[in-house]
mmCIF file of C-alpha atoms in Angstrom:
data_model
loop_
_atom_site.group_PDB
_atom_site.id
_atom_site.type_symbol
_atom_site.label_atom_id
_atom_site.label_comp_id
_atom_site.label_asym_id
_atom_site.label_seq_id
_atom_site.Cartn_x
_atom_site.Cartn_y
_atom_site.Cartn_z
ATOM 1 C CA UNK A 1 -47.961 11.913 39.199
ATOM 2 C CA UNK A 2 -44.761 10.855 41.023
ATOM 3 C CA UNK A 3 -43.547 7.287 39.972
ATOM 4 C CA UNK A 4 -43.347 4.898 42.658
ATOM 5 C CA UNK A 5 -40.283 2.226 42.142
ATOM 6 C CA UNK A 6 -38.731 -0.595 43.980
ATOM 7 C CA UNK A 7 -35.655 -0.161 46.025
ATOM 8 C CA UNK A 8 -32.820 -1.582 44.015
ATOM 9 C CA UNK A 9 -30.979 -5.189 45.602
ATOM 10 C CA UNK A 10 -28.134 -2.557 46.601
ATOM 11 C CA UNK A 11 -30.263 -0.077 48.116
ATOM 12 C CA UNK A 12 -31.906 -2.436 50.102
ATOM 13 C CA UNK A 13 -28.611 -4.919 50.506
ATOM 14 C CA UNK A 14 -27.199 -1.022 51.996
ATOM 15 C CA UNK A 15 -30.479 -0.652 54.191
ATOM 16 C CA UNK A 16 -30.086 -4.228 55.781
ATOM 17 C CA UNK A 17 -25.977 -3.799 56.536
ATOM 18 C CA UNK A 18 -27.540 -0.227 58.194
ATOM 19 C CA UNK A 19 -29.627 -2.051 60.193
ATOM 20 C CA UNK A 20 -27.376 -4.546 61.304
ATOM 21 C CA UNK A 21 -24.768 -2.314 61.801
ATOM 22 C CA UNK A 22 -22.536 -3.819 65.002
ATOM 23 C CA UNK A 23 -21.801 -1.200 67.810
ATOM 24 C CA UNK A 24 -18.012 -1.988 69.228
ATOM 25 C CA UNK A 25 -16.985 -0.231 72.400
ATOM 26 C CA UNK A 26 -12.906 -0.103 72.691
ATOM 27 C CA UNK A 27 -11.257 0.919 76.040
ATOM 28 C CA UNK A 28 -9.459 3.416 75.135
ATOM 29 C CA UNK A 29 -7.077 4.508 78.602
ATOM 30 C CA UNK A 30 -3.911 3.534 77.401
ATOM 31 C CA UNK A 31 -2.550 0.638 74.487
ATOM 32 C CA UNK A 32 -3.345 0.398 70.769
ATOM 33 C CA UNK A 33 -7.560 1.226 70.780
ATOM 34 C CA UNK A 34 -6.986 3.186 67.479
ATOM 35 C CA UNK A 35 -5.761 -0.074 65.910
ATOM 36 C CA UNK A 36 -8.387 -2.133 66.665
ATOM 37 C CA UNK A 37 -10.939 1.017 65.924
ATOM 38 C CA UNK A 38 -9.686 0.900 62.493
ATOM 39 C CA UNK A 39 -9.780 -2.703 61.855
ATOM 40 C CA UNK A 40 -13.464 -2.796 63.271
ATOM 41 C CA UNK A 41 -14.861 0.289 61.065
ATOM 42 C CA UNK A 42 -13.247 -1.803 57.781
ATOM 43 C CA UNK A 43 -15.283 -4.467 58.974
ATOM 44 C CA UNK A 44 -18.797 -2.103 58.506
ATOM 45 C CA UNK A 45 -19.028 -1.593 62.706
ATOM 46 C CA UNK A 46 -19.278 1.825 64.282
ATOM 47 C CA UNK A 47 -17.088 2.557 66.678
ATOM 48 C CA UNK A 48 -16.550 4.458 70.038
ATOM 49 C CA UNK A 49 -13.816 5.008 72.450
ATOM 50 C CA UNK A 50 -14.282 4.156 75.902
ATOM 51 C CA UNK A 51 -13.142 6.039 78.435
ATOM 52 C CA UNK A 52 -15.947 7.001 81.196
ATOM 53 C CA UNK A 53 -18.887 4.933 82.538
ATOM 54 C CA UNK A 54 -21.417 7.060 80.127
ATOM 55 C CA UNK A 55 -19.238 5.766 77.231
ATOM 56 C CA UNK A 56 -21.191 2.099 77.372
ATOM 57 C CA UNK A 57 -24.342 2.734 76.438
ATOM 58 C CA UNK A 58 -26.013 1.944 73.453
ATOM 59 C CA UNK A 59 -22.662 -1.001 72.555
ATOM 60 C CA UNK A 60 -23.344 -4.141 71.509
ATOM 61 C CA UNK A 61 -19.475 -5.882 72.051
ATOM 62 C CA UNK A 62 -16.113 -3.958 74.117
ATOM 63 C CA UNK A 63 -12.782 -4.886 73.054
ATOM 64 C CA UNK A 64 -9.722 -4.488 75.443
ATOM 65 C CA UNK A 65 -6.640 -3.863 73.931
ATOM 66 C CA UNK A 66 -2.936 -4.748 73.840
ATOM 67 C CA UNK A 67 -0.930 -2.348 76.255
ATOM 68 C CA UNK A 68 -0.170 -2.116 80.058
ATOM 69 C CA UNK A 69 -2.250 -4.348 82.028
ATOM 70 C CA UNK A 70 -1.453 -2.434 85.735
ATOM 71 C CA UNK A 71 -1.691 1.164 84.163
ATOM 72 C CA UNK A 72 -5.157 0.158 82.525
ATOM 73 C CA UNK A 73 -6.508 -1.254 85.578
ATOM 74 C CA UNK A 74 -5.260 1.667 87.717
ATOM 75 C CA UNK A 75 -6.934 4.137 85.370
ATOM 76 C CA UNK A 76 -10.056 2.013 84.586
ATOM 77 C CA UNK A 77 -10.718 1.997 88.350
ATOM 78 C CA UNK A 78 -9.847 5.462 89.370
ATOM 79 C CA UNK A 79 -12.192 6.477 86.481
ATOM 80 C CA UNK A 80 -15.053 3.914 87.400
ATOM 81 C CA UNK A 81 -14.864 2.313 84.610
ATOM 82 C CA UNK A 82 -13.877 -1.522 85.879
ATOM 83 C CA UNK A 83 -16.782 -1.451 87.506
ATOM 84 C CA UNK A 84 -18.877 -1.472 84.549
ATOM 85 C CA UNK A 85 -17.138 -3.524 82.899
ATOM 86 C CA UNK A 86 -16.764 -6.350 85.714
ATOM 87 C CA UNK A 87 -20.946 -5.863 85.296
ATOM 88 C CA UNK A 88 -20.803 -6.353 81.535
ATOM 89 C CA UNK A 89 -18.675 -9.526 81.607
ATOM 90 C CA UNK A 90 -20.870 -10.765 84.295
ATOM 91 C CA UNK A 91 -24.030 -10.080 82.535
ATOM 92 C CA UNK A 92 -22.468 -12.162 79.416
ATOM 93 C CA UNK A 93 -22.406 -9.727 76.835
ATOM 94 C CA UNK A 94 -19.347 -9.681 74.472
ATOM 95 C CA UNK A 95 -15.724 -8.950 75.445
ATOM 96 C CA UNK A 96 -12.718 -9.316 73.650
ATOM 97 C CA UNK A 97 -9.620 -9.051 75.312
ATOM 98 C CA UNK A 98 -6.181 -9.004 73.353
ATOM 99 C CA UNK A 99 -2.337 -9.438 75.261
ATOM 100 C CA UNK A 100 -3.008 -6.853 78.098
ATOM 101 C CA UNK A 101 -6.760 -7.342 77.652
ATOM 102 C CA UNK A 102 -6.458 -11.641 78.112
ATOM 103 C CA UNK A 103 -4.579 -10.752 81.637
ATOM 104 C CA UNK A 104 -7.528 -8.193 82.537
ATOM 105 C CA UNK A 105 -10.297 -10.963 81.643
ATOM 106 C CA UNK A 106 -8.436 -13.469 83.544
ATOM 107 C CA UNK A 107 -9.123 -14.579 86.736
ATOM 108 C CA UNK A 108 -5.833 -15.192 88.147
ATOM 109 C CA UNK A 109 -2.536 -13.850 87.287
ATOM 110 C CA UNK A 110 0.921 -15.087 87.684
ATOM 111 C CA UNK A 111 3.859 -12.410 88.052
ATOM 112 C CA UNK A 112 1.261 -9.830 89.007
ATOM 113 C CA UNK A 113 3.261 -6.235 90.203
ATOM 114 C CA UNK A 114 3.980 -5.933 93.778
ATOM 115 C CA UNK A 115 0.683 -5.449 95.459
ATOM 116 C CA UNK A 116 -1.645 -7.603 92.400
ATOM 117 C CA UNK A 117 -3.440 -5.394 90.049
ATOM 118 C CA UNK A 118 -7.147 -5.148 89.433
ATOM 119 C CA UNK A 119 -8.608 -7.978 87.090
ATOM 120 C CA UNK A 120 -11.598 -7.313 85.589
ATOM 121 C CA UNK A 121 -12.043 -11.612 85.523
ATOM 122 C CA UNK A 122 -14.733 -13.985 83.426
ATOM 123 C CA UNK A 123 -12.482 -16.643 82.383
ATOM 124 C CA UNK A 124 -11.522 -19.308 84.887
ATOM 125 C CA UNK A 125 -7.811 -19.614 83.494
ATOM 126 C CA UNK A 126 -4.287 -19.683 84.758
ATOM 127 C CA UNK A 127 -2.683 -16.758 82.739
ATOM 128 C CA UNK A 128 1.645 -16.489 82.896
ATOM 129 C CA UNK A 129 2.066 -12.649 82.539
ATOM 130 C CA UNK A 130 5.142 -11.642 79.923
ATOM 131 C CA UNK A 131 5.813 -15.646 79.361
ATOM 132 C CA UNK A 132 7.253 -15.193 76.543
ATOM 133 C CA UNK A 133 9.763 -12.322 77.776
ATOM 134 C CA UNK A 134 10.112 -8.323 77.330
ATOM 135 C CA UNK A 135 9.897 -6.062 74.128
ATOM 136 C CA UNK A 136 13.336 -6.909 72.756
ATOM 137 C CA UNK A 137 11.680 -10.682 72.446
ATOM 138 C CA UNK A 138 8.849 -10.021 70.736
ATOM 139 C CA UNK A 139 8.377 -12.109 67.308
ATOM 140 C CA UNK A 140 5.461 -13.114 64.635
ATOM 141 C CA UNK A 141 4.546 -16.778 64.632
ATOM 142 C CA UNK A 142 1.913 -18.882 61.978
ATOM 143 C CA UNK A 143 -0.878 -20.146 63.806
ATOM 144 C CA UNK A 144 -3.380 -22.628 62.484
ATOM 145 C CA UNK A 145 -6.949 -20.665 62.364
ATOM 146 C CA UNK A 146 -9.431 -23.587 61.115
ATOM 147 C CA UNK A 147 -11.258 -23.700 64.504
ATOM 148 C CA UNK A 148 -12.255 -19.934 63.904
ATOM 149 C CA UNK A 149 -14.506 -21.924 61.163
ATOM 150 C CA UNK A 150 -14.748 -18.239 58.613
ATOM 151 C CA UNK A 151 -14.907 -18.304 54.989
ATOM 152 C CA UNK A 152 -12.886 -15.652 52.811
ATOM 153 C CA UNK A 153 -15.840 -13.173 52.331
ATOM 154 C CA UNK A 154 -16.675 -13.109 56.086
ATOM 155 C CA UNK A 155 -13.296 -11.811 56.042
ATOM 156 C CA UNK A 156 -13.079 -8.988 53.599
ATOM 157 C CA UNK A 157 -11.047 -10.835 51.809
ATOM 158 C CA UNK A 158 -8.243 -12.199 54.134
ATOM 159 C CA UNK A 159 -7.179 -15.519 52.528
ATOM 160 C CA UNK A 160 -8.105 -17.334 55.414
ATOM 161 C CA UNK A 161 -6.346 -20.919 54.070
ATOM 162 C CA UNK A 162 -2.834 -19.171 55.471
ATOM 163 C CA UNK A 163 -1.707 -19.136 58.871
ATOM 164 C CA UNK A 164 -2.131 -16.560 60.475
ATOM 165 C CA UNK A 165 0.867 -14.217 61.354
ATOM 166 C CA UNK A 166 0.520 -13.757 65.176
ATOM 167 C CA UNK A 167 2.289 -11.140 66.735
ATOM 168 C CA UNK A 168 3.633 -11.276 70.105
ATOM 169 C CA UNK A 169 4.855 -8.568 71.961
ATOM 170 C CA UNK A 170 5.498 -8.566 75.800
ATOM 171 C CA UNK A 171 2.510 -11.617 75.767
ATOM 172 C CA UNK A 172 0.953 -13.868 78.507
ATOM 173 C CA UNK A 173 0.083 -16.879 77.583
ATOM 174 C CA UNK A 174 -2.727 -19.339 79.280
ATOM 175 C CA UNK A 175 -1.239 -22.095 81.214
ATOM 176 C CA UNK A 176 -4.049 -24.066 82.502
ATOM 177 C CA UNK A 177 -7.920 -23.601 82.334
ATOM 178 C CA UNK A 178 -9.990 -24.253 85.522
ATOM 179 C CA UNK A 179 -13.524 -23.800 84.475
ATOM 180 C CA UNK A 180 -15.451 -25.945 82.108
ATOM 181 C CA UNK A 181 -17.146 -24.508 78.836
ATOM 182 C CA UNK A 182 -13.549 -23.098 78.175
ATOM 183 C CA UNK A 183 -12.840 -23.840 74.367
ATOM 184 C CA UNK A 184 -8.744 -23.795 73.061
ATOM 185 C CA UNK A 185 -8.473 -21.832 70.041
ATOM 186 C CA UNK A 186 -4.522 -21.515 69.134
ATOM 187 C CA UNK A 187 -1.661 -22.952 71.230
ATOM 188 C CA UNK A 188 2.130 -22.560 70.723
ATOM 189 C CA UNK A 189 5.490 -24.404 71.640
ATOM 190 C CA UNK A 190 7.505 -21.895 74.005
ATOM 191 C CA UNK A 191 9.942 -22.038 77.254
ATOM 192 C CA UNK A 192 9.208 -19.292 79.821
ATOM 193 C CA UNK A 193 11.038 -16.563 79.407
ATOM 194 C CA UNK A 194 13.554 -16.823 82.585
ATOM 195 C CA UNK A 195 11.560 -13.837 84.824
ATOM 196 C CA UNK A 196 8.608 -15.987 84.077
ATOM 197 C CA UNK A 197 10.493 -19.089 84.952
ATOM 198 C CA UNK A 198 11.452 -18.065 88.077
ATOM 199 C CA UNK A 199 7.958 -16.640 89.027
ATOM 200 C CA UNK A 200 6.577 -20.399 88.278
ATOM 201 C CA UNK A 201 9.067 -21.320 90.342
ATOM 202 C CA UNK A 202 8.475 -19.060 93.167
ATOM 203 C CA UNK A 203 4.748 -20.290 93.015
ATOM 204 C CA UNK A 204 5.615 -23.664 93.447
ATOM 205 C CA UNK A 205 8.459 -23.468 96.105
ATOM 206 C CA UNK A 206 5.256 -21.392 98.183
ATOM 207 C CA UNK A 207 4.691 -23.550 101.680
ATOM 208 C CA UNK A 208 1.500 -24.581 102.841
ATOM 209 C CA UNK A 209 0.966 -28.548 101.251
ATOM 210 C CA UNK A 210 -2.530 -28.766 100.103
ATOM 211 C CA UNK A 211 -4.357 -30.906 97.204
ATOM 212 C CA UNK A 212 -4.626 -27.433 95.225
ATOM 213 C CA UNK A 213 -0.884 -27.035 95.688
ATOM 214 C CA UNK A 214 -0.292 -30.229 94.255
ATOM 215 C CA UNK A 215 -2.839 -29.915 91.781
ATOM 216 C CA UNK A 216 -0.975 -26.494 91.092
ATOM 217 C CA UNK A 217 2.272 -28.567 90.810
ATOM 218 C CA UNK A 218 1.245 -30.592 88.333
ATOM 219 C CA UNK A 219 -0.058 -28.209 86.348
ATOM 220 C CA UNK A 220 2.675 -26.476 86.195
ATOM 221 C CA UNK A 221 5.826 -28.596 86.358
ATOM 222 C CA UNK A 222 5.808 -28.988 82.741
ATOM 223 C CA UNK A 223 6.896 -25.472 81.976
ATOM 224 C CA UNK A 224 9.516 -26.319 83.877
ATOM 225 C CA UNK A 225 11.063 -29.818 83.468
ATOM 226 C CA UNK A 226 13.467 -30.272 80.239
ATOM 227 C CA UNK A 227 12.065 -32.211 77.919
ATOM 228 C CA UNK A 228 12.435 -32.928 73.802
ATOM 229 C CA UNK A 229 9.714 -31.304 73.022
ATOM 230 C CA UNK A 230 8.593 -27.916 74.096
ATOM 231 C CA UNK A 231 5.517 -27.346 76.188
ATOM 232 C CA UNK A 232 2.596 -26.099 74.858
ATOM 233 C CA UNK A 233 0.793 -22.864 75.920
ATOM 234 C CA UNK A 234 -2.396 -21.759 75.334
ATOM 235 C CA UNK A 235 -2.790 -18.312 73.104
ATOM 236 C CA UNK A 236 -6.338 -18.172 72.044
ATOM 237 C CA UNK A 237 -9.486 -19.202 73.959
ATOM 238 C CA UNK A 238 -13.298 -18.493 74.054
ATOM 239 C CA UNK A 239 -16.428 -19.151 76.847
ATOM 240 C CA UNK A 240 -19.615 -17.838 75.923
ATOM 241 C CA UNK A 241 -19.188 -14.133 75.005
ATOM 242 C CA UNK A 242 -15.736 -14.250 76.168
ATOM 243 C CA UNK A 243 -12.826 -14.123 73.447
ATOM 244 C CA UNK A 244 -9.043 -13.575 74.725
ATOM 245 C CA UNK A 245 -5.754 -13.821 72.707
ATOM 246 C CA UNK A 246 -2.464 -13.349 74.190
ATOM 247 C CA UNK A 247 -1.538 -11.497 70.255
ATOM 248 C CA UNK A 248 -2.202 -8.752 68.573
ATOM 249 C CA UNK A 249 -4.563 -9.138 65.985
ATOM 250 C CA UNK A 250 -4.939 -5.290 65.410
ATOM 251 C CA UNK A 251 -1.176 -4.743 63.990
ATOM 252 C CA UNK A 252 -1.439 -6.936 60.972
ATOM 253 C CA UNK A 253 -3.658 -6.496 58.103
ATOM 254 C CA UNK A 254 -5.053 -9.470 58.599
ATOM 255 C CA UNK A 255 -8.828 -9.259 59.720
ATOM 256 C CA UNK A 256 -10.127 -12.691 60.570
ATOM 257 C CA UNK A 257 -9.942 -12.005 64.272
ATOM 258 C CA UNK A 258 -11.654 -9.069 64.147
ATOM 259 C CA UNK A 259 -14.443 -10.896 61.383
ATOM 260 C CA UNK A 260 -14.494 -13.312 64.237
ATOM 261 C CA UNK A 261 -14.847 -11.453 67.435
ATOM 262 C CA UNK A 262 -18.041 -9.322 65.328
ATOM 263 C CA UNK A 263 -19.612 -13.111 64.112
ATOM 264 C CA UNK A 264 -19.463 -14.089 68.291
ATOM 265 C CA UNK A 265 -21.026 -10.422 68.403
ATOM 266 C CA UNK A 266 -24.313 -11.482 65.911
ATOM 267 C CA UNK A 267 -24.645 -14.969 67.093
ATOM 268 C CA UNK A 268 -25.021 -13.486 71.118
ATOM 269 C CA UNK A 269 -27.615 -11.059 69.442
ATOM 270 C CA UNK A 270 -29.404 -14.006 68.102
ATOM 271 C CA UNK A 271 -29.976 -15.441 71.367
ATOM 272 C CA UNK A 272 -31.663 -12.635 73.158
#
């Protein structure tokens, strides 16, 4: 006669991570999806490149990664693939978008290419694309993370009592937020870089007098003006399913955006 036991606590612990086991779409067209892949399968989620309009089903959260913002967008549409996701983020599932993936979630765009590019939009903010200047610029900057509210374990680990080592490369950076709901996350001190300058510039030397020019003005003028202290930009901001940071959270070791974005991921499940 064939015993009959109880599942041991990490047998069934194993079982119940199975079950809950997060599915994480990243685009992968162009930019660093393998990164951000990696980081998500150390966190316990499964993981699949998107590429094609098939690639969506059966995903529970898409990421867009750091990379070219105009080649993405020309690729994602010739491929039909902006489409869908336009529909996802308009649906309100769960989108992450990091440096090129915050000016793709955007809904406007300062120093677009010649012609615009195709946004996939969600998030009623004011984004400065390159603000912080070209390649040669980029840097790592300590951010405060206590908004982000995680412990160490929900983190693998990460000591999550440090700043966090941001890195910026080529990054936009949120200037204003229109929409309501919108919450701030991480901001920095930083001038415009002086292309970006003179594109804020440009936007406010543009004729036609209106209240939203002058609302625009305003809004913007402090980039511009000299002042002692520097202005503030934002880098980090969620609505609803929504997350965008103008960093790149998948080229550190560092996993408490990435613990983050999949906790955003389980409390949206919760609610449907």
């Amino acid at each position: 006669m064939a015993v009959q036991t109880q599942p041991s606590d990490a047998v069934q612990e194993h079982g119940k991570q199975h079950q809950e086991q997060l599915h994480v779409g990243v685009l992968a067209l162009q930019g660093a999806f393998e990164e951000h892949a990696n980081l998500l399968r150390s966190l316990g989620a499964k993981v699949t490149e998107v590429r094609l309009p098939g690639d969506f089903a059966g995903l529970d959260a898409i990421v867009l990664p750091g990379g070219e913002s105009t080649a993405m967008a020309l690729i994602g549409e010739r491929w039909g693939v902006f489409p869908q996701l336009r529909e996802w983020v308009a649906t309100g599932r769960p989108v992450w978008g990091t440096c090129a993936g915050m000016i793709l979630l955007s809904n406007e765009a300062l120093m677009q290419k010649e012609g615009g590019q195709a946004l996939v939009g969600g998030l009623d903010v004011e984004i400065c694309r390159n603000y912080f200047g070209s390649q040669i610029s980029s840097f790592e900057q300590p951010i405060d993370t206590t908004l982000l509210g995680l412990t160490k374990e929900e983190c693998a680990g990460t000591d999550v009592e440090k700043p966090y080592p941001a890195v910026f490369i080529r990054a936009p950076a949120i200037l204003s937020v229109a929409g309501e709901g919108v919450s701030i996350l991480a901001k920095v001190r930083a001038l415009p870089c002086s292309k970006a300058r003179l594109a804020l510039e440009a936007s406010l030397n543009a004729p036609a007098a209106s209240p939203e020019r002058s609302a625009k003005r305003q809004r913007l003028e402090p980039y511009l003006t000299p002042s002692e202290e520097l202005p503030e930009v934002i880098v980090a901001a969620k609505k609803d399913n929504i997350l965008v940071t103008a960093f790149h959270p998948e080229l550190t070791a560092d996993k408490r955006w990435h613990a983050y974005f999949l906790k955003m991921v389980r409390e949206a499940q919760t609610k449907t």
